[in-house]
Tab-separated table of C-alpha atoms and ligand atoms in Angstrom:
chain	number	residue	atom	x	y	z
A	4	MET	CA	2.549	35.048	-42.311
A	5	ALA	CA	1.757	33.355	-38.994
A	6	ARG	CA	1.775	29.588	-39.178
A	7	PRO	CA	-1.583	27.970	-38.439
A	8	GLU	CA	-1.959	26.379	-34.997
A	9	PRO	CA	-1.294	22.636	-35.117
A	10	ASP	CA	-4.470	20.767	-34.269
A	11	ARG	CA	-4.812	18.314	-31.450
A	12	ALA	CA	-4.070	15.214	-33.509
A	13	GLU	CA	-0.919	16.825	-34.860
A	14	ILE	CA	0.286	17.749	-31.340
A	15	CYS	CA	-0.367	14.186	-30.151
A	16	ARG	CA	1.509	12.726	-33.096
A	17	ARG	CA	4.454	15.047	-32.736
A	18	PHE	CA	4.918	14.523	-28.994
A	19	GLY	CA	3.827	10.900	-28.720
A	20	ILE	CA	0.757	11.737	-26.649
A	21	ASP	CA	-2.278	9.433	-26.449
A	22	GLY	CA	-5.118	11.881	-27.028
A	23	SER	CA	-7.671	9.508	-25.546
A	24	ASP	CA	-5.924	9.367	-22.174
A	25	LEU	CA	-5.022	12.932	-21.302
A	26	PRO	CA	-4.553	14.158	-17.752
A	27	ARG	CA	-7.746	15.921	-16.808
A	28	HIS	CA	-6.047	18.337	-14.432
A	29	VAL	CA	-2.487	19.649	-14.703
A	30	ALA	CA	-1.186	21.741	-11.786
A	31	LEU	CA	1.897	23.920	-12.111
A	32	ILE	CA	4.195	25.585	-9.606
A	33	LEU	CA	5.656	28.477	-11.560
A	34	ASP	CA	9.080	28.649	-9.959
A	35	GLY	CA	12.469	30.084	-10.852
A	36	ASN	CA	11.576	33.611	-11.904
A	37	GLY	CA	14.001	35.184	-9.435
A	38	ARG	CA	16.897	32.955	-10.507
A	39	TRP	CA	16.135	33.604	-14.167
A	40	ALA	CA	16.530	37.336	-13.508
A	41	SER	CA	19.548	37.074	-11.188
A	42	ARG	CA	21.472	35.109	-13.809
A	43	ARG	CA	21.027	38.057	-16.134
A	44	ASP	CA	21.784	40.708	-13.516
A	45	LEU	CA	18.193	41.863	-13.726
A	46	PRO	CA	15.879	42.680	-10.810
A	47	ARG	CA	13.773	39.720	-9.624
A	48	THR	CA	10.629	41.527	-10.756
A	49	GLU	CA	11.862	41.260	-14.335
A	50	GLY	CA	11.819	37.479	-13.908
A	51	HIS	CA	8.169	37.654	-12.828
A	52	ARG	CA	7.382	39.853	-15.813
A	53	ARG	CA	8.986	37.329	-18.148
A	54	GLY	CA	6.927	34.580	-16.548
A	55	GLU	CA	3.759	35.974	-18.092
A	56	PRO	CA	4.401	35.018	-21.737
A	57	ALA	CA	5.508	31.588	-20.471
A	58	LEU	CA	2.235	31.171	-18.624
A	59	TRP	CA	0.086	32.134	-21.600
A	60	ASP	CA	1.990	29.916	-23.957
A	61	VAL	CA	1.473	26.959	-21.612
A	62	VAL	CA	-2.207	27.826	-21.143
A	63	GLU	CA	-2.667	28.064	-24.929
A	64	GLY	CA	-0.915	24.719	-25.179
A	65	GLY	CA	-3.305	23.159	-22.687
A	66	LEU	CA	-6.235	24.622	-24.546
A	67	ALA	CA	-4.999	23.303	-27.908
A	68	LEU	CA	-4.524	19.819	-26.479
A	69	GLY	CA	-7.871	19.802	-24.663
A	70	ILE	CA	-6.789	19.832	-21.019
A	71	GLU	CA	-9.876	20.603	-18.905
A	72	TRP	CA	-8.278	21.964	-15.747
A	73	MET	CA	-5.026	23.861	-15.168
A	74	THR	CA	-4.113	25.304	-11.783
A	75	VAL	CA	-1.144	27.622	-11.400
A	76	TYR	CA	0.559	28.579	-8.148
A	77	VAL	CA	1.372	32.260	-8.360
A	78	PHE	CA	1.525	33.494	-4.757
A	79	SER	CA	1.704	31.453	-1.591
A	80	THR	CA	0.604	32.351	1.933
A	81	GLU	CA	4.351	32.339	2.714
A	82	ASN	CA	5.305	34.725	-0.091
A	83	TRP	CA	4.237	37.697	2.086
A	84	THR	CA	7.604	37.284	3.845
A	85	ARG	CA	9.441	38.537	0.730
A	86	PRO	CA	10.722	42.123	0.484
A	87	LYS	CA	7.882	44.642	0.400
A	88	ASP	CA	8.746	45.858	-3.127
A	89	GLU	CA	8.550	42.368	-4.576
A	90	VAL	CA	5.269	41.617	-2.794
A	91	GLU	CA	3.759	44.903	-4.021
A	92	PHE	CA	4.919	44.147	-7.540
A	93	LEU	CA	3.345	40.697	-7.499
A	94	LEU	CA	0.009	41.958	-6.165
A	95	TRP	CA	-0.385	44.610	-8.839
A	96	PHE	CA	1.127	42.474	-11.571
A	97	ASN	CA	-1.480	39.778	-10.988
A	98	ARG	CA	-4.234	42.373	-11.143
A	99	ASP	CA	-2.761	43.832	-14.293
A	100	ILE	CA	-2.605	40.393	-15.962
A	101	LEU	CA	-6.309	39.887	-15.262
A	102	LEU	CA	-7.248	43.281	-16.629
A	103	ARG	CA	-5.242	42.731	-19.803
A	104	ARG	CA	-6.138	39.090	-20.438
A	105	ARG	CA	-9.675	38.486	-19.255
A	106	GLU	CA	-11.456	39.474	-22.473
A	107	GLU	CA	-9.172	37.131	-24.381
A	108	CYS	CA	-9.962	34.378	-21.869
A	109	LEU	CA	-13.663	34.976	-22.416
A	110	ARG	CA	-13.255	34.699	-26.198
A	111	LYS	CA	-11.218	31.519	-25.898
A	112	GLY	CA	-13.542	29.774	-23.445
A	113	ILE	CA	-11.202	29.982	-20.440
A	114	ARG	CA	-12.928	30.149	-17.086
A	115	ILE	CA	-10.827	32.119	-14.609
A	116	ARG	CA	-10.929	31.281	-10.915
A	117	PHE	CA	-8.815	32.251	-7.945
A	118	MET	CA	-8.257	29.947	-5.005
A	119	GLY	CA	-6.857	31.305	-1.757
A	120	ARG	CA	-7.730	33.668	1.055
A	121	ARG	CA	-9.231	36.924	-0.117
A	122	GLY	CA	-9.232	38.928	3.108
A	123	ARG	CA	-6.556	41.294	4.360
A	124	PRO	CA	-3.756	41.929	3.413
A	125	VAL	CA	-4.919	41.292	-0.168
A	126	PRO	CA	-5.802	44.765	-1.549
A	127	ARG	CA	-9.509	45.390	-2.061
A	128	ALA	CA	-8.928	46.510	-5.675
A	129	LEU	CA	-7.303	43.175	-6.494
A	130	VAL	CA	-10.178	41.223	-4.933
A	131	GLU	CA	-12.638	43.280	-6.973
A	132	THR	CA	-10.747	42.542	-10.190
A	133	ILE	CA	-10.652	38.849	-9.306
A	134	GLU	CA	-14.394	38.780	-8.659
A	135	GLU	CA	-15.179	40.654	-11.879
A	136	SER	CA	-12.957	38.321	-13.915
A	137	GLU	CA	-14.543	35.242	-12.385
A	138	ALA	CA	-18.023	36.581	-13.118
A	139	LEU	CA	-17.084	37.587	-16.668
A	140	THR	CA	-15.792	34.113	-17.558
A	141	ALA	CA	-18.186	32.047	-15.412
A	142	GLY	CA	-19.897	30.638	-18.512
A	143	CYS	CA	-16.654	29.485	-20.202
A	144	ARG	CA	-16.381	25.748	-20.669
A	145	ARG	CA	-13.205	24.877	-22.587
A	146	LEU	CA	-10.577	25.260	-19.872
A	147	ASN	CA	-10.777	25.886	-16.142
A	148	LEU	CA	-7.796	28.058	-15.272
A	149	THR	CA	-7.349	28.527	-11.542
A	150	PHE	CA	-4.808	30.892	-10.020
A	151	ALA	CA	-3.662	29.811	-6.571
A	152	PHE	CA	-3.100	33.207	-5.042
A	153	ASN	CA	-2.520	33.898	-1.349
A	154	TYR	CA	-2.959	30.159	-1.350
A	155	GLY	CA	-1.673	27.637	1.148
A	156	GLY	CA	-2.707	24.005	1.241
A	157	ARG	CA	-2.768	24.064	5.038
A	158	ALA	CA	-4.812	27.282	5.120
A	159	GLU	CA	-7.283	25.677	2.714
A	160	ILE	CA	-7.700	22.674	5.014
A	161	VAL	CA	-8.055	24.969	8.041
A	162	ASP	CA	-10.748	26.959	6.231
A	163	ALA	CA	-12.580	23.749	5.304
A	164	VAL	CA	-12.417	22.519	8.912
A	165	ARG	CA	-13.803	25.845	10.154
A	166	GLU	CA	-16.777	25.592	7.797
A	167	ILE	CA	-17.439	21.988	8.730
A	168	ALA	CA	-17.125	22.734	12.459
A	169	ALA	CA	-19.568	25.646	12.118
A	170	ALA	CA	-22.035	23.394	10.260
A	171	ALA	CA	-21.631	20.731	12.941
A	172	ALA	CA	-22.212	23.288	15.713
A	173	ALA	CA	-25.375	24.412	13.925
A	174	GLY	CA	-26.555	20.814	13.763
A	175	ASP	CA	-26.324	20.662	9.945
A	176	ILE	CA	-23.585	17.996	9.890
A	177	ASP	CA	-23.337	14.940	12.114
A	178	PRO	CA	-19.640	14.720	13.171
A	179	ARG	CA	-19.776	10.917	12.916
A	180	ARG	CA	-20.601	11.251	9.243
A	181	ILE	CA	-17.679	13.521	8.299
A	182	SER	CA	-15.808	11.760	5.514
A	183	GLU	CA	-13.112	12.530	2.947
A	184	ARG	CA	-15.923	13.661	0.671
A	185	THR	CA	-17.128	16.150	3.275
A	186	ILE	CA	-13.671	17.730	3.395
A	187	ALA	CA	-13.328	17.735	-0.407
A	188	ARG	CA	-16.689	19.505	-0.690
A	189	HIS	CA	-15.442	22.318	1.564
A	190	LEU	CA	-12.221	23.059	-0.304
A	191	TYR	CA	-11.936	26.361	-2.191
A	192	VAL	CA	-13.056	24.882	-5.543
A	193	PRO	CA	-15.184	21.857	-4.626
A	194	GLU	CA	-15.757	20.794	-8.226
A	195	MET	CA	-12.028	20.712	-9.044
A	196	PRO	CA	-10.824	17.173	-9.804
A	197	ASP	CA	-7.579	16.127	-8.092
A	198	PRO	CA	-4.552	16.959	-10.243
A	199	ASP	CA	-3.256	14.038	-12.296
A	200	LEU	CA	0.059	15.708	-13.013
A	201	LEU	CA	1.924	18.377	-11.064
A	202	LEU	CA	4.872	20.177	-12.638
A	203	ARG	CA	7.256	22.386	-10.743
A	204	SER	CA	9.762	24.280	-12.821
A	205	SER	CA	13.291	25.241	-11.694
A	206	GLY	CA	14.260	21.808	-10.371
A	207	GLU	CA	13.163	22.358	-6.752
A	208	MET	CA	11.720	19.094	-5.489
A	209	ARG	CA	9.156	20.157	-2.940
A	210	ILE	CA	5.472	20.958	-2.747
A	211	SER	CA	5.769	24.294	-0.852
A	212	ASN	CA	2.230	24.058	0.554
A	213	PHE	CA	0.457	23.596	-2.803
A	214	LEU	CA	-2.688	21.422	-3.131
A	215	LEU	CA	-1.802	19.260	-0.138
A	216	TRP	CA	-5.149	17.506	0.107
A	217	GLN	CA	-5.707	17.158	-3.622
A	218	SER	CA	-2.274	15.761	-4.550
A	219	ALA	CA	-2.534	12.502	-2.589
A	220	TYR	CA	-2.118	10.448	-5.810
A	221	THR	CA	-0.793	13.056	-8.206
A	222	GLU	CA	2.210	12.299	-10.413
A	223	PHE	CA	5.019	14.805	-9.798
A	224	MET	CA	7.636	16.102	-12.210
A	225	PHE	CA	10.377	18.601	-11.533
A	226	PRO	CA	11.787	19.906	-14.806
A	227	LYS	CA	14.984	21.927	-14.303
A	228	ARG	CA	13.970	24.687	-16.691
A	229	LEU	CA	13.234	28.028	-15.009
A	230	TRP	CA	9.677	29.242	-15.402
A	231	PRO	CA	10.302	32.156	-17.829
A	232	ASP	CA	11.866	29.640	-20.268
A	233	PHE	CA	8.925	27.235	-20.062
A	234	ARG	CA	6.776	26.793	-23.181
A	235	ARG	CA	3.914	24.580	-24.303
A	236	ARG	CA	6.282	22.000	-25.800
A	237	HIS	CA	7.631	21.353	-22.284
A	238	LEU	CA	4.077	20.730	-21.122
A	239	TYR	CA	3.580	18.296	-23.999
A	240	GLU	CA	6.838	16.471	-23.240
A	241	ALA	CA	5.770	16.150	-19.608
A	242	ILE	CA	2.363	14.771	-20.594
A	243	ALA	CA	3.977	12.169	-22.855
A	244	ARG	CA	6.204	11.081	-19.940
A	245	PHE	CA	3.242	11.115	-17.580
A	246	GLN	CA	1.433	8.669	-19.851
A	247	ARG	CA	4.293	6.187	-19.491
A	248	ARG	CA	3.975	6.149	-15.707
A	249	GLU	CA	2.014	3.459	-13.925
A	250	ARG	CA	-0.493	4.812	-11.431
A	251	ARG	CA	-1.338	2.229	-8.825
A	252	TYR	CA	-3.293	4.037	-6.091
A	253	GLY	CA	-2.052	1.565	-3.544
A	254	GLY	CA	-3.298	-1.393	-5.531
A	255	ILE	CA	-1.596	-3.908	-7.786
A	256	ILE	CA	-1.567	-3.860	-11.560
A	257	ASP	CA	-1.610	-7.257	-13.262
B	583	IPE	C1	8.217	31.964	-8.562
B	583	IPE	O1	9.514	32.398	-8.768
B	583	IPE	C2	7.224	33.075	-8.455
B	583	IPE	C3	6.712	33.300	-7.097
B	583	IPE	C4	6.997	32.618	-6.023
B	583	IPE	C5	5.790	34.394	-6.968
B	583	IPE	P1	10.448	32.792	-7.553
B	583	IPE	O2	10.271	34.246	-7.292
B	583	IPE	O3	10.212	31.900	-6.391
B	583	IPE	O4	11.873	32.520	-8.181
B	583	IPE	P2	13.114	31.862	-7.469
B	583	IPE	O5	12.649	30.547	-6.897
B	583	IPE	O6	13.547	32.808	-6.392
B	583	IPE	O7	14.114	31.684	-8.536
B	584	IPE	C1	6.211	28.360	-4.328
B	584	IPE	O1	7.458	28.838	-4.692
B	584	IPE	C2	5.192	29.416	-4.529
B	584	IPE	C3	4.971	29.846	-5.907
B	584	IPE	C4	5.607	29.445	-6.962
B	584	IPE	C5	3.934	30.808	-6.073
B	584	IPE	P1	8.463	29.467	-3.637
B	584	IPE	O2	9.645	29.918	-4.405
B	584	IPE	O3	7.766	30.481	-2.799
B	584	IPE	O4	8.805	28.211	-2.704
B	584	IPE	P2	10.067	27.884	-1.808
B	584	IPE	O5	10.233	29.029	-0.860
B	584	IPE	O6	11.244	27.736	-2.709
B	584	IPE	O7	9.724	26.591	-1.127
B	585	MG	MG1	10.985	30.135	-5.825
């Protein structure tokens, strides 16, 4: 018989998490799939395949704890430079995940979003599946799950600047009044709060063009574990550590 899901209080107790002070937004760079596969003499695509159960376990974990926003980096604007077979696999695999999981997301209250450029070379069929999945789950309120796909932090800022420049040229924005808020309002998901915690699996200590604007005061962690081996307990351990950090935002804490 399946064991019942531990409730939120039980998770907090077990992992030493303060349930009244959770990160509102956890961002994840799902890295290390290729190395996971290579170490087993498997094709890299097998590593990506094995990343899916890891992702859903972590998402379920976030849902059980009551995290409001999770953003996962699944394909960067630079990942097009990979071998054609791997790129093709990733495009169709992401579509396949949506088709298989979106009803479950709807039932569980998970709102699916994609952030990134949707034009060519992203296949039309994938864009259609993304749009359908977003529409299907648009009313979900428990967890905002955003896939950063064909996403680059610099591209996002460029796209925001283009929109703002067009509005300025049309006389709708006064250039002297452009502020940080103006830029934030023109990002791909304007209502997304800045991430409190960013986790990158596989031990690489870099941002690789993820959420450049939004991560100005994010806390970073680089667990060594490769993504396919990541589970919700690793998310919980990271959150407990996050809560012991002191966030200063340039100020001074008494
Ligand atoms: C992350 O795993 C998934 C994507 C970038 C799509 P990698 O494929 O980068 O795995 P490593 O870093 O080569 O091990
Ligand atoms: C970042 O990982 C992109 C994703 C995880 C989707 P990469 O594996 O592409 O980053 P680099 O090349 O190691 O910086
Ligand atoms: Mg990588």
